[in-house]
Amino acid sequence: MKLITTIEEMREISKELKKEKTIGFVPTMGFLHEGHRELMRHARANNDVVVVSIFVNPLQFGPNEDFDAYPRDIERDRGICEMEAVDYIFYPSVEEMYREGMSVNVHVTARTNVLCGESRPGHFDGVATVLTKLFHIIAPDRVYLGMKDAQQVAVVSGLVADFNFPLELVPVDTVREEDGLAKSSRNVNLTVEERNVAPTLFKSLQLAKERIASGEQEKEAIIASMRELIEKETSADIDYIEIYSFPELEPLEKLQGRMIIALAVKFSKARLIDNIVITVH
Ligand code: AMP
């Protein structure tokens, strides 16, 4: 396994590899956990070469968000990548990625007026901009993204289609702790008490799923019951709880077809998101 820190070297390597091999790419912000590892395993199983990027991208953090507090541990991450038989880690500095500042940015115009797009203005522009750069640098055949960030999957599939990137986007199911909490690098910023109650988020999603399965059609009633459960069991501030069509992220007249039930909450030092995607016939 090789760790690459410059764009030039990464480009040279991917240019050579492309001649004969397929490249599977897993973009991450590091502090790797089982969720990232699952993406790496999918990449490993279906490509000749696996590239993982580790880059905490300042462009996708708002001014009052946790860019500085975002957990980082490259040595630990290196060991994990080694265990997953990753071939290359691309680990550029912020200066390397944005050396001369940016005179052009990608602006996402659909699927961002709801969920995290609404509560984190500019976030998906930052994601789309850095991925555009990474796709050019690494030239992957397949890119692996987690459904944990389902809106990201929806937005990036638009980016790939609209900008004609010659790659396949592969969504991977959310990996959870045994108690249901979605694995996240940010979970380390929960207090012990918050960690104990955090599985309530997934429980509320399951509650919604059960209510829809048993015929409840009132979206607001479902959301209210989720809100009630989270407020009863945790001290978290609810950022949003919403239900939309997936992947279009449009409001639903009726709770029918493929839909996402998604939430974001703020604990004292960690904002957590979770979702499930279900299909109702
Ligand atoms: P991040 O490092 O948080 O930017 O995540 C990098 C990639 O890992 C994204 O595609 C995420 O959706 C994915 N990911 C993060 N957590 C999980 C999880 N619990 N299960 C599956 N994929 C995940």
mmCIF file of N, CA and C in Angstrom, residues 2 42 72 104 108 132 141 158 169 187 206 266:
data_model
loop_
_atom_site.group_PDB
_atom_site.id
_atom_site.type_symbol
_atom_site.label_atom_id
_atom_site.label_comp_id
_atom_site.label_asym_id
_atom_site.label_seq_id
_atom_site.Cartn_x
_atom_site.Cartn_y
_atom_site.Cartn_z
ATOM 1 N N LYS A 2 0.455 2.236 -0.758
ATOM 2 C CA LYS A 2 1.239 3.468 -0.846
ATOM 3 C C LYS A 2 0.390 4.668 -0.433
ATOM 4 N N HIS A 42 -16.390 -3.630 -0.799
ATOM 5 C CA HIS A 42 -17.093 -3.653 -2.093
ATOM 6 C C HIS A 42 -16.138 -3.264 -3.216
ATOM 7 N N ARG A 72 -9.391 13.203 13.544
ATOM 8 C CA ARG A 72 -8.385 12.817 12.538
ATOM 9 C C ARG A 72 -7.373 11.875 13.180
ATOM 10 N N VAL A 104 -13.377 28.658 -9.708
ATOM 11 C CA VAL A 104 -14.617 28.024 -10.172
ATOM 12 C C VAL A 104 -15.079 27.044 -9.105
ATOM 13 N N VAL A 108 -24.674 23.066 -6.870
ATOM 14 C CA VAL A 108 -25.708 22.040 -7.071
ATOM 15 C C VAL A 108 -27.074 22.731 -7.076
ATOM 16 N N THR A 132 -15.549 16.507 -7.820
ATOM 17 C CA THR A 132 -15.169 16.794 -9.210
ATOM 18 C C THR A 132 -13.645 16.752 -9.339
ATOM 19 N N ASP A 141 -13.148 3.952 -12.108
ATOM 20 C CA ASP A 141 -14.217 3.300 -12.879
ATOM 21 C C ASP A 141 -15.483 3.191 -12.039
ATOM 22 N N GLY A 158 -26.497 13.022 -9.624
ATOM 23 C CA GLY A 158 -26.755 14.150 -10.532
ATOM 24 C C GLY A 158 -25.456 14.710 -11.099
ATOM 25 N N LEU A 169 -21.540 4.888 -10.104
ATOM 26 C CA LEU A 169 -21.703 5.179 -8.680
ATOM 27 C C LEU A 169 -22.336 3.967 -8.009
ATOM 28 N N ASN A 187 -19.404 9.873 16.047
ATOM 29 C CA ASN A 187 -19.918 9.232 17.275
ATOM 30 C C ASN A 187 -18.945 9.382 18.449
ATOM 31 N N GLN A 206 -37.490 3.177 12.550
ATOM 32 C CA GLN A 206 -38.226 1.912 12.459
ATOM 33 C C GLN A 206 -39.686 2.083 12.841
ATOM 34 N N LYS A 266 -28.961 17.355 16.876
ATOM 35 C CA LYS A 266 -27.712 17.871 17.449
ATOM 36 C C LYS A 266 -27.607 17.457 18.897
#
